[in-house]
Coordinates of N, CA and C in Angstrom, one line a residue:
M165 N 49.1 -57.4 -60.5 CA 48.8 -56.0 -60.3 C 47.4 -55.8 -59.8
I166 N 46.4 -56.5 -60.4 CA 45.0 -56.3 -60.0 C 44.8 -56.8 -58.6
S167 N 45.4 -58.0 -58.3 CA 45.3 -58.5 -56.9 C 45.9 -57.5 -55.9
F168 N 47.0 -56.9 -56.2 CA 47.6 -55.9 -55.4 C 46.7 -54.7 -55.1
L169 N 46.1 -54.2 -56.1 CA 45.1 -53.1 -56.0 C 43.9 -53.5 -55.2
H170 N 43.4 -54.7 -55.4 CA 42.3 -55.3 -54.6 C 42.7 -55.4 -53.1
S171 N 43.8 -55.9 -52.8 CA 44.2 -56.0 -51.4 C 44.5 -54.6 -50.8
F172 N 45.0 -53.7 -51.5 CA 45.2 -52.3 -51.1 C 43.8 -51.7 -50.8
S173 N 42.9 -51.9 -51.6 CA 41.5 -51.4 -51.5 C 40.9 -52.0 -50.2
Q174 N 41.0 -53.3 -50.0 CA 40.5 -53.9 -48.8 C 41.1 -53.4 -47.5
E175 N 42.4 -53.2 -47.6 CA 43.1 -52.7 -46.4 C 42.6 -51.3 -46.0
K176 N 42.4 -50.5 -47.1 CA 41.9 -49.1 -46.9 C 40.5 -49.1 -46.2
K177 N 39.7 -50.0 -46.7 CA 38.3 -50.2 -46.1 C 38.4 -50.6 -44.6
R178 N 39.3 -51.6 -44.3 CA 39.5 -52.0 -42.9 C 39.9 -50.9 -42.0
N179 N 40.8 -50.0 -42.5 CA 41.3 -48.9 -41.7 C 40.1 -48.0 -41.3
R180 N 39.0 -48.0 -42.1 CA 37.9 -47.1 -41.7 C 36.9 -47.9 -40.9
D181 N 37.2 -49.1 -40.5 CA 36.3 -49.9 -39.6 C 36.1 -49.1 -38.2
I182 N 35.0 -49.2 -37.7 CA 34.7 -48.6 -36.4 C 35.2 -49.6 -35.3
I183 N 36.1 -49.2 -34.4 CA 36.6 -50.0 -33.4 C 36.1 -49.7 -32.0
D184 N 35.5 -48.5 -31.8 CA 35.0 -48.1 -30.5 C 34.1 -46.8 -30.8
F185 N 33.2 -46.6 -29.8 CA 32.3 -45.4 -29.9 C 31.8 -45.1 -28.5
D186 N 31.5 -43.8 -28.3 CA 30.8 -43.3 -27.1 C 29.5 -42.8 -27.4
F187 N 28.6 -42.9 -26.5 CA 27.2 -42.5 -26.7 C 27.0 -41.1 -25.9
V188 N 26.4 -40.2 -26.5 CA 26.1 -38.9 -25.9 C 24.7 -38.5 -26.2
Y189 N 24.1 -37.8 -25.2 CA 22.7 -37.3 -25.5 C 22.6 -35.9 -24.9
D190 N 21.6 -35.2 -25.3 CA 21.4 -33.8 -24.9 C 21.1 -33.7 -23.4
Q191 N 22.0 -33.3 -22.6 CA 21.8 -33.2 -21.1 C 20.8 -32.1 -20.8
N192 N 20.5 -31.2 -21.7 CA 19.5 -30.2 -21.4 C 18.1 -30.6 -21.6
T193 N 17.9 -31.8 -22.1 CA 16.5 -32.3 -22.4 C 15.8 -32.5 -21.0
Q194 N 14.6 -32.0 -20.9 CA 13.9 -32.2 -19.7 C 13.1 -33.5 -19.8
L195 N 13.8 -34.5 -19.3 CA 13.3 -35.9 -19.5 C 12.0 -36.1 -18.8
E196 N 11.7 -35.3 -17.8 CA 10.4 -35.4 -17.1 C 9.2 -35.1 -18.0
F197 N 9.4 -34.3 -19.0 CA 8.3 -33.8 -19.9 C 8.4 -34.2 -21.3
E198 N 9.7 -34.2 -21.9 CA 9.9 -34.3 -23.3 C 9.9 -35.8 -23.7
E199 N 9.5 -36.1 -24.9 CA 9.5 -37.5 -25.4 C 10.6 -37.7 -26.4
Y200 N 11.2 -36.6 -26.9 CA 12.3 -36.7 -27.9 C 13.6 -36.5 -27.2
I201 N 14.6 -37.4 -27.4 CA 15.9 -37.2 -26.9 C 16.9 -37.2 -28.0
D202 N 17.6 -36.1 -28.2 CA 18.6 -36.0 -29.3 C 19.9 -36.8 -28.8
I203 N 20.4 -37.7 -29.7 CA 21.6 -38.5 -29.3 C 22.6 -38.3 -30.4
G204 N 23.8 -38.8 -30.0 CA 25.0 -38.7 -31.0 C 26.0 -39.8 -30.6
L205 N 26.9 -40.1 -31.5 CA 28.0 -41.0 -31.2 C 29.3 -40.3 -31.6
K206 N 30.3 -40.6 -30.7 CA 31.7 -40.2 -31.0 C 32.4 -41.5 -31.3
V207 N 32.9 -41.6 -32.6 CA 33.3 -42.9 -33.1 C 34.9 -42.8 -33.3
K208 N 35.5 -43.9 -33.0 CA 37.0 -44.1 -33.2 C 37.1 -45.2 -34.3
L209 N 37.9 -44.8 -35.3 CA 38.2 -45.7 -36.5 C 39.5 -46.4 -36.3
R210 N 39.7 -47.6 -37.0 CA 40.9 -48.4 -36.9 C 42.1 -47.5 -37.2
N211 N 42.0 -46.6 -38.1 CA 43.1 -45.8 -38.6 C 43.5 -44.6 -37.6
G212 N 42.7 -44.6 -36.5 CA 43.0 -43.6 -35.4 C 42.2 -42.3 -35.5
K213 N 41.5 -42.2 -36.6 CA 40.7 -41.0 -36.8 C 39.4 -41.1 -35.9
Q214 N 38.9 -39.9 -35.6 CA 37.6 -39.9 -34.8 C 36.6 -39.1 -35.6
K215 N 35.4 -39.6 -35.6 CA 34.3 -38.9 -36.3 C 33.1 -38.9 -35.4
T216 N 32.1 -38.0 -35.7 CA 30.9 -37.9 -35.0 C 29.7 -38.1 -35.9
T217 N 28.6 -38.5 -35.4 CA 27.4 -38.7 -36.2 C 26.6 -37.4 -36.4
R218 N 25.8 -37.4 -37.4 CA 25.0 -36.3 -37.7 C 24.0 -36.0 -36.6
G219 N 23.5 -34.8 -36.6 CA 22.5 -34.4 -35.6 C 23.1 -33.8 -34.4
Y220 N 22.8 -34.3 -33.2 CA 23.3 -33.8 -31.9 C 24.8 -33.6 -31.9
S221 N 25.5 -34.6 -32.4 CA 27.0 -34.5 -32.3 C 27.6 -33.6 -33.4
K222 N 26.7 -33.1 -34.3 CA 27.1 -32.2 -35.4 C 28.3 -32.7 -36.3
G223 N 28.2 -34.0 -36.5 CA 29.2 -34.6 -37.4 C 28.7 -34.9 -38.8
K224 N 29.5 -35.7 -39.5 CA 29.1 -36.1 -40.9 C 28.8 -37.5 -41.1
L225 N 29.1 -38.3 -40.0 CA 28.9 -39.8 -40.1 C 27.4 -40.1 -40.1
G226 N 26.9 -40.9 -41.1 CA 25.5 -41.2 -41.2 C 25.1 -42.3 -40.2
W227 N 23.8 -42.3 -39.8 CA 23.3 -43.3 -38.9 C 23.1 -44.6 -39.6
R228 N 23.1 -44.7 -40.9 CA 22.9 -46.0 -41.6 C 24.0 -47.0 -41.3
K229 N 25.1 -46.5 -40.8 CA 26.3 -47.4 -40.5 C 26.1 -48.2 -39.3
F230 N 24.9 -48.0 -38.6 CA 24.7 -48.6 -37.3 C 23.4 -49.3 -37.2
D231 N 23.3 -50.4 -36.5 CA 22.1 -51.0 -36.1 C 21.7 -50.5 -34.7
I232 N 20.6 -49.9 -34.6 CA 20.2 -49.3 -33.3 C 18.8 -49.9 -32.9
K233 N 18.8 -50.5 -31.7 CA 17.6 -51.1 -31.2 C 17.2 -50.4 -29.9
V234 N 16.0 -49.9 -29.8 CA 15.6 -49.2 -28.6 C 14.4 -49.9 -27.9
T235 N 14.6 -50.3 -26.7 CA 13.5 -50.9 -25.9 C 12.8 -49.7 -25.2
N236 N 11.5 -49.7 -25.3 CA 10.6 -48.7 -24.7 C 10.7 -47.4 -25.4
G237 N 10.9 -47.5 -26.7 CA 10.9 -46.3 -27.6 C 11.3 -46.7 -29.0
K238 N 11.6 -45.7 -29.8 CA 12.1 -46.0 -31.1 C 13.1 -45.0 -31.5
F239 N 13.9 -45.3 -32.5 CA 15.0 -44.5 -33.0 C 14.6 -44.0 -34.4
I240 N 14.8 -42.7 -34.6 CA 14.6 -42.1 -35.9 C 15.6 -40.9 -36.1
K241 N 16.5 -41.1 -37.0 CA 17.5 -40.1 -37.5 C 18.1 -39.3 -36.3
G242 N 18.7 -40.0 -35.4 CA 19.4 -39.3 -34.3 C 18.6 -38.9 -33.1
Q243 N 17.3 -39.4 -33.1 CA 16.5 -39.1 -31.9 C 15.9 -40.4 -31.4
I244 N 15.8 -40.4 -30.1 CA 15.1 -41.5 -29.4 C 13.7 -40.9 -29.1
I245 N 12.7 -41.6 -29.4 CA 11.3 -41.2 -29.1 C 10.8 -42.2 -28.0
V246 N 10.6 -41.6 -26.8 CA 10.3 -42.4 -25.6 C 8.8 -42.8 -25.7
D247 N 8.5 -44.1 -25.4 CA 7.1 -44.6 -25.3 C 6.8 -44.6 -23.8
R248 N 6.1 -43.6 -23.4 CA 5.8 -43.4 -22.0 C 4.9 -44.5 -21.4
Q249 N 4.2 -45.2 -22.2 CA 3.4 -46.3 -21.7 C 4.2 -47.5 -21.4
K250 N 5.2 -47.8 -22.2 CA 6.1 -49.0 -22.1 C 7.1 -48.8 -21.0
I251 N 7.6 -47.6 -20.7 CA 8.7 -47.5 -19.8 C 8.2 -47.7 -18.3
K252 N 7.0 -47.6 -18.1 CA 6.4 -47.9 -16.7 C 6.7 -49.3 -16.3
K253 N 6.6 -50.2 -17.3 CA 6.8 -51.6 -17.0 C 8.2 -52.0 -16.8
D254 N 9.1 -51.2 -17.2 CA 10.6 -51.5 -17.2 C 11.4 -50.5 -16.4
N255 N 10.9 -50.2 -15.2 CA 11.5 -49.3 -14.2 C 11.9 -47.9 -14.8
N256 N 11.1 -47.4 -15.7 CA 11.3 -46.1 -16.3 C 12.7 -45.9 -17.0
K257 N 13.1 -47.0 -17.7 CA 14.4 -46.9 -18.4 C 14.2 -47.2 -19.9
V258 N 15.0 -46.4 -20.7 CA 15.0 -46.7 -22.1 C 16.4 -47.3 -22.4
K259 N 16.3 -48.5 -23.0 CA 17.6 -49.3 -23.3 C 17.9 -49.1 -24.8
I260 N 19.1 -48.7 -25.1 CA 19.6 -48.5 -26.4 C 20.8 -49.4 -26.7
T261 N 20.6 -50.3 -27.7 CA 21.7 -51.2 -28.1 C 22.2 -50.7 -29.5
I262 N 23.5 -50.5 -29.6 CA 24.1 -49.9 -30.8 C 25.2 -50.8 -31.2
N263 N 25.3 -51.2 -32.5 CA 26.5 -51.8 -33.0 C 26.7 -51.4 -34.5
P264 N 27.9 -51.2 -34.9 CA 28.2 -50.9 -36.3 C 27.9 -52.1 -37.2
K265 N 27.3 -51.8 -38.3 CA 26.9 -52.9 -39.2 C 28.1 -53.7 -39.7
K266 N 29.2 -53.1 -39.9 CA 30.4 -53.8 -40.4 C 31.3 -54.4 -39.4
N267 N 31.0 -54.2 -38.1 CA 31.8 -54.7 -37.0 C 30.9 -55.1 -35.9
K268 N 30.2 -56.2 -36.0 CA 29.3 -56.7 -34.9 C 29.9 -56.9 -33.6
N269 N 31.2 -57.0 -33.5 CA 31.9 -57.3 -32.3 C 31.9 -56.1 -31.4
V270 N 31.7 -54.9 -31.9 CA 31.7 -53.7 -31.1 C 30.2 -53.3 -30.9
S271 N 29.6 -53.9 -29.9 CA 28.2 -53.7 -29.5 C 28.2 -53.1 -28.1
K272 N 27.4 -52.0 -27.9 CA 27.3 -51.4 -26.6 C 25.8 -51.2 -26.3
T273 N 25.5 -51.2 -25.0 CA 24.1 -51.0 -24.6 C 24.2 -49.9 -23.6
F274 N 23.2 -48.9 -23.7 CA 23.2 -47.8 -22.8 C 21.7 -47.7 -22.2
L275 N 21.7 -47.2 -21.0 CA 20.4 -47.0 -20.4 C 20.2 -45.5 -20.1
I276 N 19.0 -45.0 -20.4 CA 18.6 -43.6 -20.0 C 17.4 -43.8 -19.0
E277 N 17.6 -43.3 -17.8 CA 16.5 -43.4 -16.8 C 15.6 -42.1 -17.0
I278 N 14.3 -42.4 -17.2 CA 13.4 -41.3 -17.4 C 12.7 -41.0 -16.0
P279 N 12.9 -39.8 -15.5 CA 12.3 -39.5 -14.2 C 10.8 -39.6 -14.2
Y280 N 10.2 -40.0 -13.1 CA 8.8 -40.2 -13.0 C 8.2 -39.4 -11.8
L281 N 7.0 -39.1 -11.9 CA 6.3 -38.2 -10.9 C 6.2 -38.9 -9.6
L282 N 6.7 -38.3 -8.5 CA 6.5 -38.9 -7.2 C 5.3 -38.3 -6.4
D283 N 5.2 -37.0 -6.6 CA 4.2 -36.3 -5.8 C 3.8 -35.0 -6.5
F284 N 2.6 -34.6 -6.3 CA 2.2 -33.3 -6.7 C 1.1 -32.7 -5.8
D285 N 1.0 -31.4 -5.7 CA -0.1 -30.8 -5.0 C -0.6 -29.6 -5.6
L286 N -1.8 -29.2 -5.3 CA -2.4 -28.0 -5.8 C -2.7 -27.1 -4.6
S287 N -2.4 -25.9 -4.8 CA -2.7 -24.9 -3.7 C -3.0 -23.6 -4.3
Y288 N -3.4 -22.7 -3.5 CA -3.7 -21.3 -4.0 C -2.9 -20.3 -3.2
S289 N -2.7 -19.2 -3.8 CA -2.0 -18.1 -3.1 C -2.8 -17.6 -1.9
K290 N -2.1 -17.4 -0.8 CA -2.8 -17.0 0.4 C -3.3 -15.6 0.4
H291 N -2.8 -14.8 -0.6 CA -3.1 -13.4 -0.8 C -4.3 -13.2 -1.8
S292 N -4.9 -14.3 -2.2 CA -6.0 -14.2 -3.2 C -7.3 -13.8 -2.5
K293 N -8.1 -13.1 -3.2 CA -9.5 -12.8 -2.7 C -10.5 -13.8 -3.2
K294 N -11.2 -14.3 -2.2 CA -12.2 -15.3 -2.5 C -13.6 -14.6 -2.5
A295 N -13.8 -13.9 -3.7 CA -15.0 -13.2 -3.8 C -15.4 -13.3 -5.3
P296 N -16.7 -13.1 -5.6 CA -17.2 -13.2 -7.0 C -16.5 -12.2 -7.8
G297 N -16.1 -12.7 -9.0 CA -15.4 -11.8 -10.0 C -13.9 -11.8 -9.9
F298 N -13.4 -12.5 -8.9 CA -11.9 -12.6 -8.7 C -11.5 -14.0 -9.0
T299 N -10.4 -14.1 -9.7 CA -9.8 -15.4 -10.0 C -8.9 -15.8 -8.9
I300 N -8.8 -17.1 -8.6 CA -8.0 -17.6 -7.6 C -6.7 -18.2 -8.3
P301 N -5.6 -17.6 -8.0 CA -4.3 -18.2 -8.6 C -4.0 -19.5 -8.1
I302 N -3.9 -20.5 -8.9 CA -3.6 -21.9 -8.5 C -2.1 -22.1 -8.7
V303 N -1.5 -22.8 -7.8 CA -0.1 -23.2 -7.9 C 0.0 -24.7 -7.9
I304 N 0.6 -25.3 -8.9 CA 0.8 -26.7 -9.0 C 2.3 -27.0 -8.8
R305 N 2.6 -27.9 -7.9 CA 3.9 -28.3 -7.5 C 4.1 -29.8 -7.8
A306 N 5.1 -30.1 -8.5 CA 5.4 -31.5 -8.9 C 6.8 -31.9 -8.5
K307 N 6.9 -33.1 -7.8 CA 8.3 -33.6 -7.5 C 8.5 -34.9 -8.2
F308 N 9.7 -35.0 -8.9 CA 10.0 -36.1 -9.7 C 11.1 -37.0 -9.0
S309 N 11.3 -38.2 -9.6 CA 12.2 -39.2 -9.0 C 13.7 -38.7 -9.0
N310 N 14.0 -37.8 -9.8 CA 15.4 -37.2 -9.9 C 15.6 -36.0 -8.9
N311 N 14.6 -35.9 -8.0 CA 14.6 -34.8 -7.0 C 14.4 -33.4 -7.5
K312 N 14.0 -33.3 -8.8 CA 13.7 -32.0 -9.3 C 12.2 -31.6 -9.0
I313 N 12.0 -30.4 -8.6 CA 10.7 -29.9 -8.3 C 10.3 -28.8 -9.2
Y314 N 9.2 -28.9 -9.8 CA 8.7 -27.9 -10.8 C 7.4 -27.3 -10.2
S315 N 7.3 -26.0 -10.3 CA 6.2 -25.3 -9.8 C 5.7 -24.2 -10.8
S316 N 4.4 -24.2 -11.0 CA 3.9 -23.2 -11.9 C 2.7 -22.4 -11.4
D317 N 2.6 -21.2 -11.7 CA 1.5 -20.4 -11.3 C 0.5 -20.3 -12.5
S318 N -0.7 -20.5 -12.3 CA -1.7 -20.3 -13.4 C -2.8 -19.4 -12.9
Y319 N -3.3 -18.7 -13.8 CA -4.4 -17.7 -13.5 C -5.6 -18.0 -14.3

């Protein structure tokens, strides 16, 4: 009887093993400027159920069930913190390797490319007055490797 209960318990644990997962991150993050990237996992269990991790995925599955290694950054509670100095040496990519602690066979690696500055220029408004006591409005324009252009006016 005891061995039956033990084998039933082991089978129940195996049914909760992680057999696959998908990586997601906040697409609204302005990777050009921000150093924190919220991430999440959508997990498929052996018993067919699906779960999501805490944080960005708004699930209940804890991050302690995974080994997470980050090249050119670090991982803390559902966030990747980008090391801007290190990514320059590695083609501006953050590499994330994730595997469940109880199933090392299910390991996946993901890359997030961090856009870098290609060009910038400073100019001033053509309608500004160049006289003592008047400020000259400066316009800064920056172009990044993902073809996004940011422009700001400062006074």
